[in-house]
Amino acid sequence: MTIAVDFDGTIVEHQYPKIGPEIPFAIDTLKMLIKDRHRLILWTVREGQLLDEAVQWCHERGVDFYAVNREYPEETVHNNQHFSRKLSAVDVWIDDRNIGGLPDWGTIYRMISRHKSWHDLMIEEVQSATLTPYEKMHPKKKPWWKF
């Protein structure tokens, strides 16, 4: 899966142009996503020296992105006549400007690894909380006709 990740307000607390403190578990989660073989693209408004500082900050913590502010590492205005700041080959966006805000990084990881929406995860958690210990150990099997 290709995942675009914002920097300010998503990986670190929003203190632009300075780099704020890490948002809890952001780096650990990004490392897990890389280990799970996802392609991470850093997608940020930062440019020039400020962008270099953000990339270096992540690198020092063990997070190296597949691409930075582009669809793929080799993309330039010269080799892509349709070059745009808008990404088209992204499966998931992780950004603090989402409607409803940024979920915690543990929830983000569960959503991506389980291919579930936030809504679906919450329904599962509520249903799981209402099950008895026996029901948790012996889930109901789907009838053969409901495949």
Coordinates of N, CA, C and O in Angstrom, one line a residue:
M1 N 0.8 -1.2 0.0 CA 0.0 0.0 0.0 C 0.9 1.2 0.0 O 1.9 1.3 0.6
T2 N 0.5 2.3 -0.7 CA 1.2 3.5 -0.7 C 0.5 4.5 0.2 O -0.7 4.7 0.1
I3 N 1.3 5.0 1.2 CA 0.7 5.9 2.2 C 1.4 7.2 2.2 O 2.6 7.3 2.4
A4 N 0.7 8.3 2.1 CA 1.2 9.7 2.2 C 1.1 10.1 3.6 O 0.0 10.0 4.2
V5 N 2.1 10.7 4.2 CA 2.1 11.1 5.6 C 2.6 12.6 5.6 O 3.6 13.0 5.1
D6 N 1.8 13.4 6.3 CA 2.1 14.8 6.6 C 3.1 14.8 7.7 O 3.3 13.8 8.4
F7 N 3.8 15.9 7.9 CA 4.9 16.0 8.9 C 4.4 16.9 10.1 O 4.1 16.3 11.2
D8 N 4.2 18.2 9.9 CA 3.8 19.1 11.0 C 2.3 18.8 11.4 O 1.4 18.8 10.6
G9 N 2.2 18.5 12.7 CA 0.9 18.2 13.3 C 0.5 16.7 13.1 O -0.6 16.3 13.7
T10 N 1.3 15.9 12.4 CA 1.0 14.5 12.2 C 2.1 13.6 12.8 O 1.8 12.8 13.6
I11 N 3.3 13.9 12.4 CA 4.5 13.2 13.0 C 5.0 13.9 14.2 O 5.4 13.3 15.2
V12 N 5.0 15.2 14.1 CA 5.5 16.1 15.2 C 4.4 17.1 15.5 O 3.5 17.4 14.7
E13 N 4.5 17.6 16.7 CA 3.5 18.7 17.1 C 3.7 19.9 16.2 O 4.8 20.2 15.8
H14 N 2.7 20.6 15.9 CA 2.7 21.7 15.0 C 3.4 22.9 15.6 O 2.8 23.6 16.4
Q15 N 4.7 23.1 15.2 CA 5.4 24.3 15.6 C 6.1 24.9 14.5 O 7.2 25.5 14.6
Y16 N 5.6 24.7 13.3 CA 6.2 25.2 12.0 C 6.6 26.7 12.2 O 5.8 27.5 12.7
P17 N 7.8 27.1 11.8 CA 8.8 26.4 11.0 C 9.8 25.5 11.8 O 10.5 24.8 11.3
K18 N 9.7 25.6 13.1 CA 10.5 24.7 14.0 C 9.9 23.3 13.9 O 8.8 23.1 13.5
I19 N 10.7 22.3 14.3 CA 10.2 20.9 14.4 C 9.8 20.7 15.8 O 10.7 20.8 16.7
G20 N 8.6 20.4 16.0 CA 8.0 20.2 17.4 C 8.4 18.8 17.9 O 9.0 18.0 17.2
P21 N 8.0 18.5 19.1 CA 8.2 17.2 19.7 C 7.4 16.2 18.9 O 6.4 16.5 18.4
E22 N 7.9 14.9 18.9 CA 7.2 13.8 18.2 C 5.9 13.6 18.9 O 5.7 13.6 20.1
I23 N 4.9 13.4 18.0 CA 3.6 12.9 18.5 C 3.7 11.5 19.0 O 4.4 10.7 18.3
P24 N 3.3 11.1 20.2 CA 3.5 9.8 20.7 C 3.2 8.7 19.7 O 2.2 8.6 19.1
F25 N 4.3 7.8 19.6 CA 4.2 6.6 18.8 C 4.2 6.8 17.3 O 4.1 5.8 16.5
A26 N 4.4 8.0 16.8 CA 4.4 8.3 15.4 C 5.5 7.5 14.7 O 5.3 6.8 13.7
I27 N 6.7 7.7 15.2 CA 7.9 7.1 14.6 C 7.9 5.6 14.7 O 8.1 4.9 13.7
D28 N 7.5 5.1 15.8 CA 7.4 3.6 16.0 C 6.4 3.0 15.0 O 6.6 2.0 14.4
T29 N 5.2 3.7 14.8 CA 4.2 3.2 13.9 C 4.7 3.3 12.5 O 4.5 2.4 11.7
L30 N 5.4 4.4 12.1 CA 5.9 4.5 10.7 C 6.9 3.4 10.5 O 6.9 2.8 9.4
K31 N 7.8 3.1 11.5 CA 8.7 2.0 11.3 C 8.0 0.7 11.1 O 8.4 -0.2 10.3
M32 N 6.9 0.4 11.8 CA 6.2 -0.8 11.7 C 5.5 -0.9 10.3 O 5.5 -1.9 9.7
L33 N 5.0 0.3 9.8 CA 4.4 0.3 8.4 C 5.5 0.0 7.4 O 5.2 -0.7 6.4
I34 N 6.7 0.5 7.6 CA 7.8 0.2 6.6 C 8.2 -1.2 6.7 O 8.3 -1.9 5.7
K35 N 8.2 -1.8 7.9 CA 8.5 -3.2 8.1 C 7.5 -4.1 7.4 O 7.8 -5.1 6.9
D36 N 6.2 -3.6 7.4 CA 5.1 -4.3 6.8 C 5.1 -4.2 5.3 O 4.2 -4.6 4.6
R37 N 6.1 -3.5 4.8 CA 6.4 -3.3 3.3 C 5.4 -2.3 2.7 O 5.2 -2.4 1.5
H38 N 5.0 -1.3 3.4 CA 4.2 -0.3 2.8 C 5.2 0.8 2.3 O 6.3 1.0 2.8
R39 N 4.8 1.5 1.2 CA 5.6 2.6 0.7 C 5.1 3.9 1.4 O 3.9 4.3 1.2
L40 N 6.0 4.6 2.1 CA 5.6 5.8 2.7 C 6.2 7.0 2.0 O 7.3 7.0 1.6
I41 N 5.3 7.9 1.7 CA 5.7 9.2 1.0 C 5.5 10.3 2.1 O 4.4 10.5 2.6
L42 N 6.5 11.1 2.3 CA 6.4 12.3 3.1 C 5.8 13.3 2.2 O 6.3 13.7 1.2
W43 N 4.6 13.8 2.6 CA 3.9 14.8 1.9 C 3.6 16.0 2.8 O 2.8 16.0 3.6
T44 N 4.4 17.1 2.5 CA 4.4 18.2 3.4 C 4.5 19.5 2.7 O 5.0 19.6 1.5
V45 N 4.1 20.6 3.3 CA 4.3 22.0 2.7 C 5.7 22.5 2.8 O 6.1 23.4 2.2
R46 N 6.5 21.8 3.6 CA 7.9 22.2 3.8 C 8.6 22.1 2.5 O 8.5 21.2 1.7
E47 N 9.5 23.1 2.3 CA 10.4 23.1 1.1 C 11.8 23.5 1.5 O 12.0 24.0 2.6
G48 N 12.7 23.3 0.6 CA 14.1 23.7 0.8 C 14.7 23.2 2.1 O 14.6 22.0 2.4
Q49 N 15.4 24.1 2.8 CA 16.1 23.7 4.1 C 15.1 23.2 5.1 O 15.5 22.2 5.8
L50 N 13.9 23.7 5.2 CA 13.0 23.2 6.2 C 12.6 21.8 5.9 O 12.4 20.9 6.8
L51 N 12.4 21.5 4.6 CA 12.1 20.1 4.2 C 13.3 19.2 4.5 O 13.1 18.1 5.0
D52 N 14.5 19.6 4.1 CA 15.7 18.8 4.4 C 15.8 18.5 5.9 O 16.2 17.4 6.3
E53 N 15.5 19.5 6.8 CA 15.6 19.3 8.2 C 14.5 18.2 8.7 O 14.8 17.4 9.5
A54 N 13.3 18.3 8.1 CA 12.3 17.3 8.4 C 12.7 15.9 8.0 O 12.6 14.9 8.8
V55 N 13.2 15.8 6.8 CA 13.7 14.5 6.3 C 14.8 13.9 7.1 O 14.8 12.7 7.5
Q56 N 15.8 14.8 7.5 CA 16.9 14.4 8.3 C 16.4 14.0 9.7 O 16.9 13.0 10.3
W57 N 15.5 14.7 10.3 CA 14.9 14.4 11.6 C 14.3 13.0 11.6 O 14.6 12.2 12.5
C58 N 13.6 12.7 10.6 CA 13.0 11.3 10.5 C 14.1 10.3 10.3 O 14.0 9.2 10.9
H59 N 15.0 10.5 9.4 CA 16.1 9.6 9.1 C 16.9 9.3 10.4 O 17.2 8.1 10.6
E60 N 17.2 10.3 11.2 CA 17.9 10.1 12.5 C 17.1 9.1 13.4 O 17.7 8.5 14.3
R61 N 15.9 9.0 13.2 CA 15.0 8.2 14.1 C 14.7 6.9 13.4 O 13.8 6.1 13.9
G62 N 15.3 6.6 12.2 CA 15.1 5.3 11.6 C 14.0 5.3 10.6 O 13.6 4.2 10.2
V63 N 13.4 6.4 10.2 CA 12.4 6.4 9.2 C 12.9 7.1 7.9 O 13.2 8.3 7.8
D64 N 13.0 6.2 6.8 CA 13.4 6.7 5.5 C 12.2 6.5 4.6 O 11.7 5.4 4.5
F65 N 11.8 7.6 3.9 CA 10.6 7.5 3.1 C 10.9 7.0 1.7 O 12.0 7.3 1.1
Y66 N 10.0 6.4 1.0 CA 10.1 5.9 -0.3 C 10.3 7.2 -1.3 O 11.1 7.1 -2.2
A67 N 9.5 8.2 -1.0 CA 9.6 9.5 -1.8 C 9.3 10.6 -0.9 O 8.6 10.4 0.2
V68 N 9.7 11.8 -1.3 CA 9.4 13.0 -0.5 C 8.8 14.1 -1.5 O 9.4 14.5 -2.4
N69 N 7.5 14.4 -1.2 CA 6.8 15.4 -2.0 C 6.7 15.1 -3.5 O 6.8 15.9 -4.3
R70 N 6.7 13.8 -3.8 CA 6.5 13.3 -5.1 C 6.0 11.9 -5.1 O 6.0 11.2 -4.1
E71 N 5.5 11.4 -6.3 CA 4.9 10.1 -6.4 C 5.9 9.0 -6.2 O 5.6 7.9 -5.7
Y72 N 7.1 9.2 -6.8 CA 8.1 8.2 -6.8 C 9.5 8.9 -6.7 O 9.6 10.1 -7.1
P73 N 10.5 8.3 -6.2 CA 11.8 9.0 -6.0 C 12.4 9.7 -7.2 O 13.0 10.8 -7.0
E74 N 12.2 9.2 -8.4 CA 12.9 9.7 -9.5 C 12.0 10.8 -10.2 O 12.4 11.4 -11.2
E75 N 10.8 11.0 -9.7 CA 9.9 12.0 -10.4 C 10.4 13.4 -10.4 O 10.8 13.9 -9.3
T76 N 10.4 14.0 -11.5 CA 10.8 15.4 -11.6 C 9.8 16.1 -12.7 O 9.1 15.4 -13.4
V77 N 9.9 17.4 -12.7 CA 9.1 18.1 -13.7 C 9.5 17.7 -15.1 O 8.7 17.5 -16.0
H78 N 10.8 17.3 -15.3 CA 11.3 17.0 -16.6 C 10.9 15.6 -17.1 O 10.7 15.4 -18.3
N79 N 10.8 14.6 -16.2 CA 10.5 13.3 -16.7 C 9.1 12.9 -16.5 O 8.7 11.8 -16.7
N80 N 8.2 13.9 -16.1 CA 6.8 13.6 -16.0 C 6.1 14.8 -16.5 O 5.9 15.8 -15.8
Q81 N 5.6 14.8 -17.7 CA 5.0 16.0 -18.3 C 3.7 16.4 -17.6 O 3.2 17.5 -17.8
H82 N 3.2 15.5 -16.8 CA 1.9 15.8 -16.0 C 2.2 16.0 -14.6 O 1.4 15.8 -13.7
F83 N 3.5 16.4 -14.2 CA 3.9 16.6 -12.8 C 2.9 17.5 -12.1 O 2.5 18.6 -12.6
S84 N 2.5 17.1 -10.9 CA 1.6 17.9 -10.2 C 1.9 17.7 -8.7 O 2.4 16.6 -8.3
R85 N 1.6 18.7 -7.9 CA 1.8 18.6 -6.4 C 0.7 17.7 -5.8 O 0.7 17.3 -4.7
K86 N -0.3 17.3 -6.7 CA -1.3 16.4 -6.2 C -0.9 14.9 -6.4 O -0.7 14.6 -7.6
L87 N -0.9 14.1 -5.4 CA -0.6 12.7 -5.6 C -1.8 11.9 -6.1 O -2.9 12.2 -5.7
S88 N -1.6 11.0 -7.0 CA -2.7 10.2 -7.5 C -2.6 8.8 -7.2 O -3.5 8.0 -7.3
A89 N -1.4 8.3 -6.9 CA -1.2 6.9 -6.6 C -1.0 6.5 -5.2 O -0.2 5.7 -4.7
V90 N -1.9 7.2 -4.3 CA -1.8 7.0 -2.9 C -3.1 6.2 -2.4 O -4.2 6.5 -2.9
D91 N -2.9 5.2 -1.6 CA -4.0 4.5 -1.1 C -4.6 5.1 0.2 O -5.8 5.0 0.4
V92 N -3.7 5.7 1.0 CA -4.1 6.2 2.3 C -3.3 7.5 2.6 O -2.2 7.6 2.3
W93 N -4.0 8.5 3.2 CA -3.4 9.7 3.6 C -3.5 9.8 5.1 O -4.5 9.6 5.7
I94 N -2.3 10.1 5.7 CA -2.3 10.3 7.2 C -2.0 11.8 7.4 O -0.9 12.2 7.1
D95 N -3.0 12.6 7.9 CA -2.8 14.0 8.0 C -3.7 14.5 9.2 O -4.8 14.1 9.4
D96 N -3.1 15.5 9.9 CA -3.9 16.1 11.0 C -5.1 16.9 10.6 O -5.9 17.2 11.4
R97 N -5.2 17.2 9.3 CA -6.3 18.0 8.8 C -7.5 17.1 8.3 O -8.4 17.6 7.7
N98 N -7.5 15.9 8.7 CA -8.6 15.0 8.4 C -9.9 15.5 9.0 O -9.8 16.1 10.1
I99 N -11.0 15.2 8.5 CA -12.3 15.5 9.1 C -12.3 14.7 10.4 O -12.2 13.5 10.3
G100 N -12.5 15.3 11.5 CA -12.5 14.5 12.7 C -11.2 14.5 13.4 O -11.0 14.0 14.5
G101 N -10.1 15.0 12.8 CA -8.8 15.1 13.4 C -8.0 13.8 13.1 O -8.4 12.9 12.5
L102 N -6.8 13.8 13.8 CA -5.9 12.7 13.6 C -6.2 11.6 14.7 O -6.1 12.0 15.9
P103 N -6.5 10.4 14.4 CA -6.6 9.3 15.4 C -5.2 9.1 16.0 O -4.2 9.5 15.5
D104 N -5.2 8.4 17.1 CA -3.9 8.1 17.7 C -3.2 7.1 16.8 O -3.8 6.4 16.0
W105 N -1.8 7.0 16.9 CA -1.1 6.2 16.0 C -1.3 4.7 16.1 O -1.2 4.0 15.2
G106 N -1.8 4.3 17.3 CA -2.1 2.9 17.4 C -3.4 2.5 16.6 O -3.4 1.5 16.0
T107 N -4.3 3.4 16.6 CA -5.5 3.2 15.8 C -5.2 3.3 14.3 O -5.7 2.5 13.6
I108 N -4.3 4.2 14.0 CA -3.9 4.3 12.6 C -3.3 3.0 12.1 O -3.6 2.5 11.0
Y109 N -2.4 2.4 12.9 CA -1.8 1.2 12.5 C -2.8 0.1 12.4 O -2.8 -0.7 11.5
R110 N -3.8 0.0 13.4 CA -4.8 -1.1 13.3 C -5.7 -0.9 12.0 O -6.0 -1.9 11.4
M111 N -6.0 0.4 11.7 CA -6.8 0.6 10.5 C -6.1 0.1 9.2 O -6.7 -0.5 8.4
I112 N -4.8 0.4 9.1 CA -4.1 0.1 7.9 C -3.8 -1.4 7.9 O -4.0 -2.1 6.9
S113 N -3.4 -2.0 9.0 CA -3.0 -3.4 9.0 C -4.2 -4.3 8.8 O -4.1 -5.4 8.3
R114 N -5.4 -3.9 9.3 CA -6.6 -4.7 9.2 C -7.5 -4.3 8.0 O -8.5 -4.9 7.8
H115 N -7.1 -3.2 7.3 CA -7.9 -2.7 6.2 C -9.3 -2.4 6.6 O -10.3 -2.8 6.0
K116 N -9.4 -1.6 7.7 CA -10.7 -1.2 8.3 C -10.7 0.3 8.4 O -9.7 0.9 8.6
S117 N -11.9 0.8 8.4 CA -12.2 2.2 8.6 C -12.2 2.4 10.1 O -12.3 1.5 10.9
W118 N -12.1 3.7 10.5 CA -12.2 4.0 12.0 C -13.5 3.5 12.5 O -13.6 2.9 13.6
H119 N -14.6 3.8 11.7 CA -15.9 3.4 12.1 C -16.0 1.9 12.3 O -16.6 1.4 13.3
D120 N -15.5 1.1 11.4 CA -15.5 -0.4 11.5 C -14.7 -0.9 12.8 O -15.2 -1.8 13.5
L121 N -13.6 -0.2 13.1 CA -12.8 -0.6 14.3 C -13.6 -0.3 15.5 O -13.6 -1.1 16.5
M122 N -14.3 0.8 15.6 CA -15.1 1.2 16.8 C -16.2 0.2 17.0 O -16.5 -0.2 18.1
I123 N -16.9 -0.2 15.9 CA -18.0 -1.2 16.0 C -17.5 -2.5 16.5 O -18.1 -3.1 17.4
E124 N -16.3 -2.9 16.0 CA -15.7 -4.2 16.5 C -15.4 -4.1 18.0 O -15.6 -5.1 18.7
E125 N -14.9 -3.0 18.4 CA -14.5 -2.8 19.9 C -15.7 -2.9 20.7 O -15.7 -3.5 21.8
V126 N -16.8 -2.2 20.3 CA -18.1 -2.2 21.1 C -18.6 -3.6 21.1 O -19.0 -4.1 22.2
Q127 N -18.7 -4.3 20.0 CA -19.2 -5.6 20.0 C -18.3 -6.6 20.8 O -18.9 -7.4 21.5
S128 N -17.0 -6.4 20.8 CA -16.1 -7.3 21.6 C -16.3 -7.0 23.1 O -16.3 -8.0 23.9
A129 N -16.6 -5.8 23.4 CA -16.8 -5.5 24.9 C -18.1 -6.1 25.4 O -18.2 -6.3 26.6
T130 N -19.0 -6.4 24.5 CA -20.3 -6.9 25.0 C -20.3 -8.5 25.0 O -21.3 -9.1 25.5
L131 N -19.3 -9.1 24.5 CA -19.3 -10.6 24.4 C -18.9 -11.2 25.8 O -18.1 -10.6 26.5
T132 N -19.4 -12.3 26.0 CA -19.0 -13.0 27.3 C -17.6 -13.7 27.0 O -17.3 -13.9 25.8
P133 N -16.9 -14.1 28.0 CA -15.6 -14.8 27.8 C -15.8 -16.1 26.9 O -15.0 -16.4 26.1
Y134 N -16.9 -16.8 27.1 CA -17.2 -18.0 26.3 C -17.3 -17.6 24.8 O -16.8 -18.2 23.9
E135 N -18.1 -16.5 24.5 CA -18.3 -16.1 23.2 C -17.0 -15.6 22.5 O -16.8 -15.8 21.3
K136 N -16.1 -15.0 23.3 CA -14.8 -14.6 22.7 C -14.0 -15.8 22.4 O -13.3 -15.8 21.3
M137 N -14.0 -16.8 23.2 CA -13.2 -18.0 22.9 C -13.8 -18.9 21.8 O -13.1 -19.7 21.1
H138 N -15.2 -18.9 21.6 CA -15.9 -19.7 20.7 C -16.8 -18.9 19.8 O -18.0 -18.8 20.0
P139 N -16.2 -18.1 18.8 CA -17.0 -17.3 18.0 C -17.9 -18.1 17.1 O -17.6 -19.3 16.8
K140 N -19.1 -17.5 16.8 CA -20.1 -18.2 16.0 C -19.5 -18.3 14.6 O -18.8 -17.4 14.0
K141 N -19.7 -19.5 14.0 CA -19.3 -19.7 12.6 C -20.3 -19.2 11.6 O -21.5 -19.2 11.9
K142 N -19.8 -18.7 10.5 CA -20.7 -18.3 9.5 C -21.4 -19.4 8.8 O -20.8 -20.5 8.5
P143 N -22.7 -19.3 8.6 CA -23.4 -20.4 7.8 C -22.8 -20.6 6.5 O -22.3 -19.6 5.9
W144 N -22.8 -21.7 5.9 CA -22.1 -22.0 4.6 C -22.7 -21.2 3.5 O -22.1 -20.9 2.5
W145 N -24.0 -20.8 3.6 CA -24.6 -20.1 2.6 C -24.4 -18.6 2.6 O -24.8 -17.8 1.7
K146 N -23.6 -18.1 3.5 CA -23.3 -16.6 3.6 C -21.9 -16.3 3.3 O -21.2 -15.6 4.0
F147 N -21.3 -16.9 2.2 CA -19.9 -16.6 1.9 C -19.8 -15.4 1.0 O -20.3 -14.8 0.3

